[in-house]
Amino acid sequence: MQARSVSPPASCSVPDQAAALAEIARILKPVGQLRFLEHVRNPRTARRRVQRTLDASGIWPWFGGGCHCSRDTLTAIKNAGFATGHVDTLTSADTGVLFRTAPQILGAATRA
């Protein structure tokens, strides 16, 4: 990790995503960047419903090491006081992952 960048291990897996992002914002140097690659809530209603069901049941967090695949991570990053530039959305077709319920976002953010 560079002195001017922070990469969270996986903000989908931390118990309190808002608190973790607030701490990153607090310790990040003014010229630093938060770089992220996170799987996020699916924009499609049916798949989003599957994600919420898997999260609420505890099955996916148990299977995925605490991962909550239905989080709206990009909104959480912005709510923590970060400004995002270009953010790519990757699908299973881009990543080769067979499990198609969780798209990923890839980007960087700076303190607003």
XYZ file of C-alpha atoms in Angstrom:
112
model
C 0.000 0.000 0.000
C 1.390 3.380 -0.952
C 1.555 6.230 1.566
C -1.047 8.169 -0.360
C -3.568 5.465 -1.106
C -5.796 3.162 0.857
C -7.258 -0.085 -0.380
C -9.811 -1.673 1.920
C -9.556 -5.436 2.134
C -13.217 -5.766 1.099
C -15.731 -3.305 2.433
C -18.486 -5.810 1.760
C -17.098 -7.930 4.604
C -16.614 -5.421 7.401
C -19.345 -5.495 10.061
C -19.916 -1.720 9.905
C -19.203 -0.440 6.412
C -20.002 3.204 7.246
C -17.617 3.200 10.222
C -14.840 1.561 8.189
C -15.173 4.107 5.380
C -15.288 6.977 7.890
C -12.015 5.731 9.395
C -10.427 5.510 5.941
C -11.543 9.090 5.235
C -10.078 10.187 8.575
C -6.612 8.697 8.056
C -6.278 9.265 4.314
C -3.856 12.032 3.355
C -5.508 15.002 1.610
C -3.990 14.008 -1.735
C -4.623 10.303 -1.179
C -7.006 8.046 -3.010
C -9.333 5.292 -1.950
C -9.057 2.644 -4.641
C -11.715 0.009 -4.700
C -12.815 -3.175 -6.411
C -16.011 -4.297 -4.749
C -18.940 -6.457 -5.657
C -22.157 -4.582 -5.113
C -25.908 -4.758 -5.108
C -27.308 -5.834 -8.461
C -29.321 -3.171 -10.298
C -31.826 -5.780 -11.501
C -34.750 -6.189 -9.134
C -34.986 -10.001 -9.201
C -31.258 -10.503 -8.652
C -31.210 -7.824 -5.950
C -33.994 -9.731 -4.182
C -31.879 -12.913 -4.322
C -28.925 -11.000 -2.851
C -31.037 -9.598 0.001
C -32.455 -13.048 0.740
C -28.989 -14.630 0.810
C -27.693 -11.850 3.090
C -30.662 -11.980 5.469
C -30.501 -15.772 5.729
C -26.856 -15.637 6.766
C -25.996 -18.179 4.091
C -23.976 -15.861 1.858
C -22.115 -14.069 4.682
C -21.177 -17.460 6.141
C -20.159 -18.875 2.763
C -18.390 -15.668 1.681
C -16.374 -14.908 4.816
C -18.673 -12.184 6.117
C -19.446 -10.741 2.692
C -22.727 -8.872 2.257
C -23.373 -8.894 -1.489
C -26.441 -6.639 -1.301
C -24.652 -3.519 -0.046
C -24.758 -0.312 -2.067
C -21.041 0.294 -1.656
C -20.717 3.173 -4.119
C -23.353 5.175 -2.236
C -21.622 4.305 1.049
C -18.309 5.615 -0.334
C -19.955 8.884 -1.367
C -21.800 9.172 1.971
C -18.450 8.830 3.766
C -17.315 12.084 2.173
C -15.521 10.822 -0.907
C -15.802 12.161 -4.438
C -15.616 9.500 -7.103
C -14.314 9.939 -10.587
C -14.893 7.387 -13.296
C -16.243 4.108 -11.910
C -16.372 0.978 -14.064
C -19.106 -1.570 -13.523
C -17.982 -5.112 -14.257
C -20.355 -8.005 -14.809
C -19.777 -11.740 -14.763
C -19.186 -11.530 -18.526
C -16.252 -9.169 -17.821
C -14.777 -11.134 -14.935
C -15.537 -14.707 -15.978
C -17.340 -15.383 -12.708
C -20.205 -17.814 -13.047
C -22.230 -16.464 -10.116
C -24.102 -13.653 -11.834
C -25.877 -11.950 -8.944
C -23.058 -9.624 -7.934
C -21.616 -7.073 -10.353
C -18.404 -5.328 -9.318
C -17.326 -1.706 -9.293
C -13.770 -0.578 -9.941
C -12.613 2.952 -9.336
C -10.920 5.539 -7.180
C -12.211 8.230 -4.862
C -10.706 11.238 -3.117
C -11.829 13.098 -0.031
C -14.433 15.654 -1.076
